[in-house]
PDB file of C-alpha atoms and ligand atoms in Angstrom:
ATOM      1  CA  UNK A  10     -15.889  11.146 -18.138  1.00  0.00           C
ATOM      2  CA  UNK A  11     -16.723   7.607 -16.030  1.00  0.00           C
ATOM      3  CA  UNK A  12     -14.021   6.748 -13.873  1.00  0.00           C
ATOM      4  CA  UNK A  13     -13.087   3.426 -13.468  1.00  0.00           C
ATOM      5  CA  UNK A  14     -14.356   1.510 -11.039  1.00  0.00           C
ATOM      6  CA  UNK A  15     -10.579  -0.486  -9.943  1.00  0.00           C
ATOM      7  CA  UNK A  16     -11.921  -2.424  -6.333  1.00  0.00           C
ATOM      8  CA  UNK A  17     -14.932  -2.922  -4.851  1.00  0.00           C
ATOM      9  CA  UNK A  18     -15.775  -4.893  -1.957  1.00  0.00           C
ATOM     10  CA  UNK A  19     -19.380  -5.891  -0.199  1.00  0.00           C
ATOM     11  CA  UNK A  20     -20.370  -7.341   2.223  1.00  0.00           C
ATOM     12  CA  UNK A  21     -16.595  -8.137   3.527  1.00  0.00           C
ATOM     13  CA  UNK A  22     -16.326 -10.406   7.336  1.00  0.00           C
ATOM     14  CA  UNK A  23     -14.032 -10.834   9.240  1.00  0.00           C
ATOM     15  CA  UNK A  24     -15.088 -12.694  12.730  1.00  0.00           C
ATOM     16  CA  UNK A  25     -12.080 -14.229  14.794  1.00  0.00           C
ATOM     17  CA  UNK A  26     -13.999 -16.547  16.985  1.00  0.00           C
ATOM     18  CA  UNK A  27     -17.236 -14.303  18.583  1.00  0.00           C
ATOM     19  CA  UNK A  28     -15.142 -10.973  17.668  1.00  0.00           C
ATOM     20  CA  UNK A  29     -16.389  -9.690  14.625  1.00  0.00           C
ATOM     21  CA  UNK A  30     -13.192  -7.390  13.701  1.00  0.00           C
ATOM     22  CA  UNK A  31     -14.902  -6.299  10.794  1.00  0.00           C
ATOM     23  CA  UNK A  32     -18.330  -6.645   9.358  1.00  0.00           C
ATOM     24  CA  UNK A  33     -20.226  -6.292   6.070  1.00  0.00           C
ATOM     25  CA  UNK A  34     -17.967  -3.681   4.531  1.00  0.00           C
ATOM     26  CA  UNK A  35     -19.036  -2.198   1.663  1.00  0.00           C
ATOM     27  CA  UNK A  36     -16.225  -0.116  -0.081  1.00  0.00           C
ATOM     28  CA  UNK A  37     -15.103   0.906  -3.705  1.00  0.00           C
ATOM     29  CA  UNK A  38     -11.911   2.978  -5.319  1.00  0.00           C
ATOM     30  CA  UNK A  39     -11.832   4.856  -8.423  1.00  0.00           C
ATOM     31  CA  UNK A  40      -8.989   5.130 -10.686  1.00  0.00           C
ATOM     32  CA  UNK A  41      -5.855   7.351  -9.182  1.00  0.00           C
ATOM     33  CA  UNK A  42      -8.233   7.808  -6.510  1.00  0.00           C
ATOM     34  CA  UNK A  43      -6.913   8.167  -2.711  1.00  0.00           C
ATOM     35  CA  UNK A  44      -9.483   6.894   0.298  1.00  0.00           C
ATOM     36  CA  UNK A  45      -8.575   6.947   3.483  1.00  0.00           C
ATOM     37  CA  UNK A  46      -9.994   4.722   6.281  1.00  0.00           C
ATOM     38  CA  UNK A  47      -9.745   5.900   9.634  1.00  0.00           C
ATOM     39  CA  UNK A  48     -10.913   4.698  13.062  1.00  0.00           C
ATOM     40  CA  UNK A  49      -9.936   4.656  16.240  1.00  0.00           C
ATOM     41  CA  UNK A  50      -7.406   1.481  17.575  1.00  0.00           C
ATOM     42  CA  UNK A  51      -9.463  -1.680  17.237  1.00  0.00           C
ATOM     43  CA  UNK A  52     -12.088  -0.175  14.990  1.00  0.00           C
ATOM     44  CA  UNK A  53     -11.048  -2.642  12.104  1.00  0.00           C
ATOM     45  CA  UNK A  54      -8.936  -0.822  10.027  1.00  0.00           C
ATOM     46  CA  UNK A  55      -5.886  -3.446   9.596  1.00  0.00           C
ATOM     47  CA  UNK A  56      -8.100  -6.401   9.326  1.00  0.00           C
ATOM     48  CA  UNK A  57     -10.140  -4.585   6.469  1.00  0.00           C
ATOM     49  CA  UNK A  58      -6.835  -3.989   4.713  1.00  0.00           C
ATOM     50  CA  UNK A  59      -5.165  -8.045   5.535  1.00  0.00           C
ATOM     51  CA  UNK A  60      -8.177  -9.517   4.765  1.00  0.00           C
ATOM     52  CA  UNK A  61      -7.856  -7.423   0.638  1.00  0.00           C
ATOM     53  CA  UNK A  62      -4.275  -8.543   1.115  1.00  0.00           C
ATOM     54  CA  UNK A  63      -4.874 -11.934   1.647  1.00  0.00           C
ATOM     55  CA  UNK A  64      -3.076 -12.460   5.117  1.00  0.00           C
ATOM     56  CA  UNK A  65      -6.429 -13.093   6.656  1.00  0.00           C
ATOM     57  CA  UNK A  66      -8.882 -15.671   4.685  1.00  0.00           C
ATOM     58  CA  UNK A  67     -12.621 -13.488   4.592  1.00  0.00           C
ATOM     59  CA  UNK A  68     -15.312 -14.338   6.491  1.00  0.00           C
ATOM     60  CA  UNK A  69     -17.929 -13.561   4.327  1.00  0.00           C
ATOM     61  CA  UNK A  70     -18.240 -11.358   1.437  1.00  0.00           C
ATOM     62  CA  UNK A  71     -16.757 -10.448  -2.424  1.00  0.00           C
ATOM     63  CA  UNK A  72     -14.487  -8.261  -3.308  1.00  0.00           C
ATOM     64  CA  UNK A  73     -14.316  -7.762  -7.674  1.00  0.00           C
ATOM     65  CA  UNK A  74     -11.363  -6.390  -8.910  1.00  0.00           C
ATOM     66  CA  UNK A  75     -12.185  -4.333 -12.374  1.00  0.00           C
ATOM     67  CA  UNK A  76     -15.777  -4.981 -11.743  1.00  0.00           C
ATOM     68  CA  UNK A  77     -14.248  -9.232 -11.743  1.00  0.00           C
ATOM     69  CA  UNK A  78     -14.923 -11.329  -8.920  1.00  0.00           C
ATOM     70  CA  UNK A  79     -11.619 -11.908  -7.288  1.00  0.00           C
ATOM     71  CA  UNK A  80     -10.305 -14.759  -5.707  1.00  0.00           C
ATOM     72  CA  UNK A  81      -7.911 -13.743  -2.856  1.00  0.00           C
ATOM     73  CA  UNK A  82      -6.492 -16.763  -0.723  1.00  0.00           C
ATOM     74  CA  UNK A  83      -3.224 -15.343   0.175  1.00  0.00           C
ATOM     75  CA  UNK A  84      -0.705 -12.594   0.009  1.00  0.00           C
ATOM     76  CA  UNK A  85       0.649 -13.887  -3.393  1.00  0.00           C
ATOM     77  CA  UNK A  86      -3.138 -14.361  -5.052  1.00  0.00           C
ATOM     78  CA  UNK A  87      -3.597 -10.567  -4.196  1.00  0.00           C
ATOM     79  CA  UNK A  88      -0.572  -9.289  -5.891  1.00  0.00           C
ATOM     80  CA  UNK A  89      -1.119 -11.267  -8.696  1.00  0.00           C
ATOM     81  CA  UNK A  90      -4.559  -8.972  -8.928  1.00  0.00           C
ATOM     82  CA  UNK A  91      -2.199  -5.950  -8.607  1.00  0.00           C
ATOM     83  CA  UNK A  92      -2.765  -5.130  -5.023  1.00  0.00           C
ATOM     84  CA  UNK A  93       0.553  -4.091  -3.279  1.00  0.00           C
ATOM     85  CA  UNK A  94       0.178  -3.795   0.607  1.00  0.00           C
ATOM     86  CA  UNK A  95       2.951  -1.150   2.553  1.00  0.00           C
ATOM     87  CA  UNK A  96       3.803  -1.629   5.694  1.00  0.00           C
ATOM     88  CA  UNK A  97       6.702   0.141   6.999  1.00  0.00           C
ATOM     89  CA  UNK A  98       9.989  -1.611   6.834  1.00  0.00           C
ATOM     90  CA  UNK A  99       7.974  -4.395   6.153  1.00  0.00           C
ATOM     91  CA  UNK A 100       9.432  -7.490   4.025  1.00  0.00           C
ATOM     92  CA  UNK A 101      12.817  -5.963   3.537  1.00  0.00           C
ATOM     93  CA  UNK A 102      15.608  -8.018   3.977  1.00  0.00           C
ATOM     94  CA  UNK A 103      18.214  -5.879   6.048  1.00  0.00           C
ATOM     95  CA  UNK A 104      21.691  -6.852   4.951  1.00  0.00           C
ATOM     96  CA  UNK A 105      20.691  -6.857   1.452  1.00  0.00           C
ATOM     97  CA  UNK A 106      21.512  -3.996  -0.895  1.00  0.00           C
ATOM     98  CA  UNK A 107      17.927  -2.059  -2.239  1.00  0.00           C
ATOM     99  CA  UNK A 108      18.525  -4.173  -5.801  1.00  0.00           C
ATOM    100  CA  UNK A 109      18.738  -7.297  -3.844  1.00  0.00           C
ATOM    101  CA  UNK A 110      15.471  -6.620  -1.852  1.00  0.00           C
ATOM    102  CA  UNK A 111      13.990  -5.290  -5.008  1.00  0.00           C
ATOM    103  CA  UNK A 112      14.319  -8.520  -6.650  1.00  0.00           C
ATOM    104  CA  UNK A 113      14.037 -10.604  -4.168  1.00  0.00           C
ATOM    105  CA  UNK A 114      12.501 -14.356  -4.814  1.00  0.00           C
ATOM    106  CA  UNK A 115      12.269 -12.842  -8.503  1.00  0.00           C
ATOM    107  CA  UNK A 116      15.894 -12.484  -9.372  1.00  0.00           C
ATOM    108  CA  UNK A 117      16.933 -11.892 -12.881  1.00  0.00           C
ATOM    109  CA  UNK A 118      19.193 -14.801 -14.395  1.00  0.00           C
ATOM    110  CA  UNK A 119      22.195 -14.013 -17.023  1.00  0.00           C
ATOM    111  CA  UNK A 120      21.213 -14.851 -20.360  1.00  0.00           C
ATOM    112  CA  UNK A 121      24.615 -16.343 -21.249  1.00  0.00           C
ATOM    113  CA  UNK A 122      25.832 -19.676 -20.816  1.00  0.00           C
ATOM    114  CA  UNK A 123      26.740 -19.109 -16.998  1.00  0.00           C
ATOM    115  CA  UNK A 124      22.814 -17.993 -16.174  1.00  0.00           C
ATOM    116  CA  UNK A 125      21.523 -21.105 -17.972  1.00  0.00           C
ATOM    117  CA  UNK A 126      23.663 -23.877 -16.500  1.00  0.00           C
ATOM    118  CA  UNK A 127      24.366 -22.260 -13.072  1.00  0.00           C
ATOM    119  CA  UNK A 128      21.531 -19.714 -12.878  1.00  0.00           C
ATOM    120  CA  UNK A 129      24.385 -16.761 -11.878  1.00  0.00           C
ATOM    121  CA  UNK A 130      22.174 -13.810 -11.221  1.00  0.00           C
ATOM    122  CA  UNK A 131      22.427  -9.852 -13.517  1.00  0.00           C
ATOM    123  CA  UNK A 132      23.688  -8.191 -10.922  1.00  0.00           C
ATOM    124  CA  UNK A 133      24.038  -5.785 -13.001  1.00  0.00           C
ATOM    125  CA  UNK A 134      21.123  -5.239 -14.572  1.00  0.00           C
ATOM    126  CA  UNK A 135      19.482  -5.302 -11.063  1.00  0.00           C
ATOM    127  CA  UNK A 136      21.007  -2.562 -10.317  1.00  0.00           C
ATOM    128  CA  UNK A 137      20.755  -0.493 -12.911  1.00  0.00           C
ATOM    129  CA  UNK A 138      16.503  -1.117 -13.199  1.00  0.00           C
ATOM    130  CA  UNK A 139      16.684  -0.237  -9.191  1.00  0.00           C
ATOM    131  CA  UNK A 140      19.156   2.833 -10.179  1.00  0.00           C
ATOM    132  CA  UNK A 141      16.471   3.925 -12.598  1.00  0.00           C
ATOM    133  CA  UNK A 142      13.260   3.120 -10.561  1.00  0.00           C
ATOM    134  CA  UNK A 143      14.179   5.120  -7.354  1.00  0.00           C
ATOM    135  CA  UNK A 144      14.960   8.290  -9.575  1.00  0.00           C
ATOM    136  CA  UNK A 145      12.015   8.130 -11.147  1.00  0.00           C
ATOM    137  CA  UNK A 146      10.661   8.037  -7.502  1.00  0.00           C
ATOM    138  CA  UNK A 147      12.569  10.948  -6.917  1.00  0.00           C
ATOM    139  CA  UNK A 148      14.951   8.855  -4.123  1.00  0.00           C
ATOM    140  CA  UNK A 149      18.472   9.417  -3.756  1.00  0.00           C
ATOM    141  CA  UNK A 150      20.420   7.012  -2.286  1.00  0.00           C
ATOM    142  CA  UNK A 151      24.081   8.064  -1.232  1.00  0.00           C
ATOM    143  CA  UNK A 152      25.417   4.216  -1.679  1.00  0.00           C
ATOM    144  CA  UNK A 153      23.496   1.980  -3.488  1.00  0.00           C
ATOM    145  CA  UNK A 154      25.606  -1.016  -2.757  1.00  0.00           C
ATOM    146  CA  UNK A 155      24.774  -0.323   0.806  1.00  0.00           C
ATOM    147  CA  UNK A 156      22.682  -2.725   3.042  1.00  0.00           C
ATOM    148  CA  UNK A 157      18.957  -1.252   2.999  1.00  0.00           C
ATOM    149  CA  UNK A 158      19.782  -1.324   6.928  1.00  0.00           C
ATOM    150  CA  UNK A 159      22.075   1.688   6.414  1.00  0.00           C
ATOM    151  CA  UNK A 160      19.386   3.168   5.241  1.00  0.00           C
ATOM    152  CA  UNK A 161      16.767   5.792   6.938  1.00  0.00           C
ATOM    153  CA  UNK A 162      13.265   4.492   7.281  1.00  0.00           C
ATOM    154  CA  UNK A 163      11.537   6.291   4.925  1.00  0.00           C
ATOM    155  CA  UNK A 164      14.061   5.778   2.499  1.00  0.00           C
ATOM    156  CA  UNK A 165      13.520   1.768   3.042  1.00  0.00           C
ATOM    157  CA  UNK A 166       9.738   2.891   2.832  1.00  0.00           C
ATOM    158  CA  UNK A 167      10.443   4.069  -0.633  1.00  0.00           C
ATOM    159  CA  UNK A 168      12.109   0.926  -1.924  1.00  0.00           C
ATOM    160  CA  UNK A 169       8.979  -0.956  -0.505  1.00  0.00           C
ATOM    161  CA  UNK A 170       6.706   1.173  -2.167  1.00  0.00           C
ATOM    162  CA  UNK A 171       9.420   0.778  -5.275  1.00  0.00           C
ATOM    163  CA  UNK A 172       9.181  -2.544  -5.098  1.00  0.00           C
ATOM    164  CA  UNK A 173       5.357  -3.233  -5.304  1.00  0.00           C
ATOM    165  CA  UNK A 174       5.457  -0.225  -8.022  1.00  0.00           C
ATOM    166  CA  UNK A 175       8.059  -2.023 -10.238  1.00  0.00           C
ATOM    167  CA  UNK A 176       5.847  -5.085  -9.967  1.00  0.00           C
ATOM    168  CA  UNK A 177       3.108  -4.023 -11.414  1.00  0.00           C
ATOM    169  CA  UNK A 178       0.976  -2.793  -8.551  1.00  0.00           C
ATOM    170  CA  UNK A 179      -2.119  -0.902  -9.503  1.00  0.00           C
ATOM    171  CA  UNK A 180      -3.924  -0.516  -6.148  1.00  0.00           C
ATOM    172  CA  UNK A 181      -1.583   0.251  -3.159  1.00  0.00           C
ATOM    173  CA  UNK A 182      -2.252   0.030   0.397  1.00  0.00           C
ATOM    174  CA  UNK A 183      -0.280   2.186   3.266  1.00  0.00           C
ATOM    175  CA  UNK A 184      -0.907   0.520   6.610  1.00  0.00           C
ATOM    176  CA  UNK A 185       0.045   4.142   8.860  1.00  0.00           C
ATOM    177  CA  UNK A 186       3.090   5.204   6.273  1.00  0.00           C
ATOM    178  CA  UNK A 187       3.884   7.397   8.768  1.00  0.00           C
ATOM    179  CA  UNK A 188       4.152   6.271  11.643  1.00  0.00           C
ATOM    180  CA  UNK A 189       7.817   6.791  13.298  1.00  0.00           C
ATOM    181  CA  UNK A 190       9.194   8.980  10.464  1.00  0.00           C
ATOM    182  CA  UNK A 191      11.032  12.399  11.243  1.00  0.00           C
ATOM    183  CA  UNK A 192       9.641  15.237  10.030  1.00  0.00           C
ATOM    184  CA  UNK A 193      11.396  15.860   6.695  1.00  0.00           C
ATOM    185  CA  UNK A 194      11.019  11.552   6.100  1.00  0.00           C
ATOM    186  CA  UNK A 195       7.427  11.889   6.604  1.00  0.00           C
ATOM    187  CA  UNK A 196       6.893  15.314   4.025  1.00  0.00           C
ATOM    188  CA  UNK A 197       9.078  12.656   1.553  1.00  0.00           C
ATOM    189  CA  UNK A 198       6.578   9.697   1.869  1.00  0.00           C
ATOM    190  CA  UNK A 199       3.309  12.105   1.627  1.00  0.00           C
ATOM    191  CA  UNK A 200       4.634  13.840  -1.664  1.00  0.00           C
ATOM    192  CA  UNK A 201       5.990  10.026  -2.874  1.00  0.00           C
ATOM    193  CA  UNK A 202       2.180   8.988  -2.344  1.00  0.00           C
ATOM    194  CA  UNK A 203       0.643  12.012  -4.276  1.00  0.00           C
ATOM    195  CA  UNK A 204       3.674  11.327  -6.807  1.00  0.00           C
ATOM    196  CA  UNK A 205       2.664   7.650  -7.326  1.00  0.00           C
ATOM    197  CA  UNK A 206      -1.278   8.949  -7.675  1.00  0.00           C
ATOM    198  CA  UNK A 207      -0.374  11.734 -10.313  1.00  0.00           C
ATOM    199  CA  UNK A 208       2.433  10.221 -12.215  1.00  0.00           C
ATOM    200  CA  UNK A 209       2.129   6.120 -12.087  1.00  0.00           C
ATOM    201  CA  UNK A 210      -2.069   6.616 -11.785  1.00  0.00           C
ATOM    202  CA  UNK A 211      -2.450   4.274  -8.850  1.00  0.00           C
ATOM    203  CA  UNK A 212      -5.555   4.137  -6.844  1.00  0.00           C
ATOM    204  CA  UNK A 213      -4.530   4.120  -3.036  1.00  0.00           C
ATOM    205  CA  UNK A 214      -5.657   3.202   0.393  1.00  0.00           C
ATOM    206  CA  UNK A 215      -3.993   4.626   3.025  1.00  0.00           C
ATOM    207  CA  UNK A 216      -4.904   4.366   7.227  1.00  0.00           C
ATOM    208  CA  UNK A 217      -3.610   6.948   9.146  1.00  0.00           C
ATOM    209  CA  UNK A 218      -4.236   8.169  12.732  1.00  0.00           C
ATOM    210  CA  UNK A 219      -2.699  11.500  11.341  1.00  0.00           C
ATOM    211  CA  UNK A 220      -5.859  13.675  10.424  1.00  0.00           C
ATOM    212  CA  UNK A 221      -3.501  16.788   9.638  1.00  0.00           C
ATOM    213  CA  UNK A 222      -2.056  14.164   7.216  1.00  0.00           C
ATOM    214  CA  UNK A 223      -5.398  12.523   5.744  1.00  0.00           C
ATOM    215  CA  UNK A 224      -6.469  15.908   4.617  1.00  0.00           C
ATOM    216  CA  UNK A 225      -3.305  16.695   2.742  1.00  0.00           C
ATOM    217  CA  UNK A 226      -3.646  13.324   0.903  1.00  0.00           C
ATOM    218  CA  UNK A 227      -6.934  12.141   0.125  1.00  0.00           C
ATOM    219  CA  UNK A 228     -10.266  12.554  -1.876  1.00  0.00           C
ATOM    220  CA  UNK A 229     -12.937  10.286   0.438  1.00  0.00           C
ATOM    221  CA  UNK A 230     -12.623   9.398   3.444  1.00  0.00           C
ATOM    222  CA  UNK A 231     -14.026   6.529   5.496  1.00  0.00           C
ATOM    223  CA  UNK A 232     -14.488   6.346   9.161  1.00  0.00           C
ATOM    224  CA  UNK A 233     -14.872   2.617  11.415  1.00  0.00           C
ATOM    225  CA  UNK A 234     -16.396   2.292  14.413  1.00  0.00           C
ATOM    226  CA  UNK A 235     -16.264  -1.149  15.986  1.00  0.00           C
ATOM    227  CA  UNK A 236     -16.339  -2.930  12.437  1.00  0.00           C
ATOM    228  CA  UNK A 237     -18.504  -1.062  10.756  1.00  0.00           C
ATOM    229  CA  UNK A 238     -18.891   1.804   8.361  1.00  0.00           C
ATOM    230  CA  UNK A 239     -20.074   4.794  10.146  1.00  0.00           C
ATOM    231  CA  UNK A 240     -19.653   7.467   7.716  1.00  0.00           C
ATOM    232  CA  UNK A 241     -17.997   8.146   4.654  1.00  0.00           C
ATOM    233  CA  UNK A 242     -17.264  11.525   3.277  1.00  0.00           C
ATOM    234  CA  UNK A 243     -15.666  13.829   0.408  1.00  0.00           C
ATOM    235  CA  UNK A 244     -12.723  15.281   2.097  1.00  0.00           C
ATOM    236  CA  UNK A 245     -14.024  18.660   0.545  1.00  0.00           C
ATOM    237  CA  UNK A 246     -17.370  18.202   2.098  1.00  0.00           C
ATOM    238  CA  UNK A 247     -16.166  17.761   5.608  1.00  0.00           C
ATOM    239  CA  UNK A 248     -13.481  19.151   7.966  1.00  0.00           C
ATOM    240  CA  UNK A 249     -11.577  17.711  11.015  1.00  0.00           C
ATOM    241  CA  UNK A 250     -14.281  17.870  13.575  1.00  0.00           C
ATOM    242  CA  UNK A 251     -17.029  16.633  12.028  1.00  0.00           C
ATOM    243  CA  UNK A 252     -14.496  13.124  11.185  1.00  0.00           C
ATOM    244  CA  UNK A 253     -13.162  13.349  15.016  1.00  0.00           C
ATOM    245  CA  UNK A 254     -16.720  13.216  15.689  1.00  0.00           C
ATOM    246  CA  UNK A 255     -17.519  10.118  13.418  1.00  0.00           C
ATOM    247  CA  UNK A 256     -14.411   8.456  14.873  1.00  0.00           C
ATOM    248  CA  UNK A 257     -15.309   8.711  18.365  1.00  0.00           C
ATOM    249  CA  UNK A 258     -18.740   8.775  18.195  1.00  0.00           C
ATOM    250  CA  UNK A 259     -18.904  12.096  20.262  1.00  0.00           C
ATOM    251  CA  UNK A 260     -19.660  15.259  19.213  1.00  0.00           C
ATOM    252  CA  UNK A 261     -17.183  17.988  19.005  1.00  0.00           C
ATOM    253  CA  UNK A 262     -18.215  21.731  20.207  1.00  0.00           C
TER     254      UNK A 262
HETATM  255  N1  LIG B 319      -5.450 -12.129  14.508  1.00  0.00           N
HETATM  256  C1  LIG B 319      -6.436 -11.728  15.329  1.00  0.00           C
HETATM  257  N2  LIG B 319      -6.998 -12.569  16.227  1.00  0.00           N
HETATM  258  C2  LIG B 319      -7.992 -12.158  17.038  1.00  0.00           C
HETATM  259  N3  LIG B 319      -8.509 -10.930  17.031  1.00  0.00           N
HETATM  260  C3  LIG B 319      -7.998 -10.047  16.167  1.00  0.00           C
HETATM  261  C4  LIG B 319      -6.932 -10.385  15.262  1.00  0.00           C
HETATM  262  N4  LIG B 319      -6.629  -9.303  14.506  1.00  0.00           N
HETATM  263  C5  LIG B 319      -7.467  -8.321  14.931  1.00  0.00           C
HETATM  264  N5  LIG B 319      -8.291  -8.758  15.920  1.00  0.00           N
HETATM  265  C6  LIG B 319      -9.334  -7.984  16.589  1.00  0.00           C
HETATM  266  O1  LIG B 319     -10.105  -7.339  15.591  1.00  0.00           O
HETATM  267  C7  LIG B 319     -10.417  -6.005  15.964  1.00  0.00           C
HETATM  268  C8  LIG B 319      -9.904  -5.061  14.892  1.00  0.00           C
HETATM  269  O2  LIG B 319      -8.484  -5.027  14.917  1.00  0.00           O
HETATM  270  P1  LIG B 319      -7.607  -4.229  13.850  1.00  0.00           P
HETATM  271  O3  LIG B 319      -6.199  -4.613  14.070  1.00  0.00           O
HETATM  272  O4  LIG B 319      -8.186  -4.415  12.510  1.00  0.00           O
HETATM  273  O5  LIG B 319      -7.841  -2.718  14.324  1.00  0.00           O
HETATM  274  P2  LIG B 319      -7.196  -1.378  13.778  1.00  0.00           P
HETATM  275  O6  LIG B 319      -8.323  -0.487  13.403  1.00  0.00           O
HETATM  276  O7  LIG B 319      -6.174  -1.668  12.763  1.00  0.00           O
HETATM  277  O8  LIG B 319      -6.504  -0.789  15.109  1.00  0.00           O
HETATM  278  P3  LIG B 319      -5.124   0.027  15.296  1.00  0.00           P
HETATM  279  O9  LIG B 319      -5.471   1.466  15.018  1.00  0.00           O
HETATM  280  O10 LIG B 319      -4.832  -0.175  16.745  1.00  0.00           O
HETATM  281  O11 LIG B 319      -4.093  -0.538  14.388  1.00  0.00           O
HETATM  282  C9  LIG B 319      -9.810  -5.799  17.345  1.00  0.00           C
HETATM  283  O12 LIG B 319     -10.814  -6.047  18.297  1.00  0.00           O
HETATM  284  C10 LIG B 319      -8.732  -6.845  17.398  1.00  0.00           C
HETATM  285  O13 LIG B 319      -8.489  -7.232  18.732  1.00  0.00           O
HETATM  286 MG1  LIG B 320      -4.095  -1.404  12.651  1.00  0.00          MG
END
């Protein structure tokens, strides 16, 4: 059977001033495919993923979302598309509960009279949807009236990557997931991405500088040098080496 065809980019540029932090990409994702795109610091790997994400405005080049041009000015164009970026930590609110952050700027109003004339909020119902999302995401939370700040970090991870899922997201983005996670917290967040792959049939990107991890996770990998695509390969095709090579542009004994 064809798999879909969910993103594909060409010819994506990104110059800030002379630098060109990233240029002429040419990239695609499959459905509940997982791509990896690594590089060493500076190669181009963040830009590639703000400039999908709409934080940075492109340079040059298309990107088509089901085989549809797309039109990606900012953050909130690319969600509307379905593309749901993960940083860690990122956009939660601290001192709000996990329902509060989960709803945030999208809260749900009461239908009765008090929701219509004074637009009191469900709390309720908040709750209970995030109650229900983050076991289906396999998270337990001990208190779930508790401040996300209480919470660990790859536990606020998960109510990130909650969030986006609960919104609709069909192509996620992991901008290093892993980074600063314990070891148990980081084992959590790689089987939560495989989970979301398998069970919710997302097609993610994920940059890592964790090759032990990239292996583990994805199908295709792509490696950056200075901007550019130097290499892209099946993960079953390669091995560590040969993408330490591509990264660095040296050759490993
Ligand atoms: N906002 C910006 N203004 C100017 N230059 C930038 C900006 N963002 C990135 N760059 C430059 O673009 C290049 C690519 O940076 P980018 O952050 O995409 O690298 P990266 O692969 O994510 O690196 P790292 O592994 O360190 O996160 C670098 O030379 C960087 O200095
Ligand atoms: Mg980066």
């Amino acid at each position: 059977m064809e798999r879909k065809k969910i993103l594909e980019i060409k010819g994506l540029s990104k110059y800030f001033g002379g630098i060109k932090a990233i240029d002429n990409i040419d990239m695609e994702l499959y459905e509940k495919e997982i791509v990896a795109i690594v590089g060493d610091n500076g190669a181009g790997k963040s830009t590639i993923i703000k400039t999908i994400s709409g934080v940075y405005q492109k340079t040059a080049g298309e990107i088509f979302i089901y085989g549809n041009k797309a039109n990606i000015n900012n953050p909130s164009d690319a969600k509307e598309y379905g593309i749901e970026t993960v940083y860690q930590d990122q956009g939660l609110i601290p001192i709000l509960t996990a329902a509060s952050n989960l709803f945030l700027g999208r809260e749900k109003i009461r239908s009765n009279i008090l929701g219509k004339l004074f637009k009191f909020t469900d709390d309720r119902y908040m709750k209970n949807e995030t109650e229900k999302l983050l076991d289906q995401l396999d998270v337990n939370l001990k208190d779930i009236n508790a401040p996300v700040y209480n919470l660990s970090g790859g536990q606020r991870q998960t109510v990130v990557v909650g969030r986006a899922v609960y919104w609709g997201g069909k192509i996620l983005i992991f901008d290093e997931p892993t980074n600063n996670l314990g070891v148990k917290q980081e084992r959590r967040v790689l089987d939560l991405i495989k989970k979301l792959r398998e069970e919710f049939n997302l097609s993610i990107i994920v940059i890592s500088h964790n090759i032990a991890h990239i292996f583990e996770l994805v199908d295709r990998i792509i490696v950056l040098r200075n901007g550019k695509i130097v290499g892209e390969k099946l993960k079953n095709e390669t091995n560590t080496n040969e993408i330490v090579s591509m990264i660095t542009g040296v050759v490993v004994a």
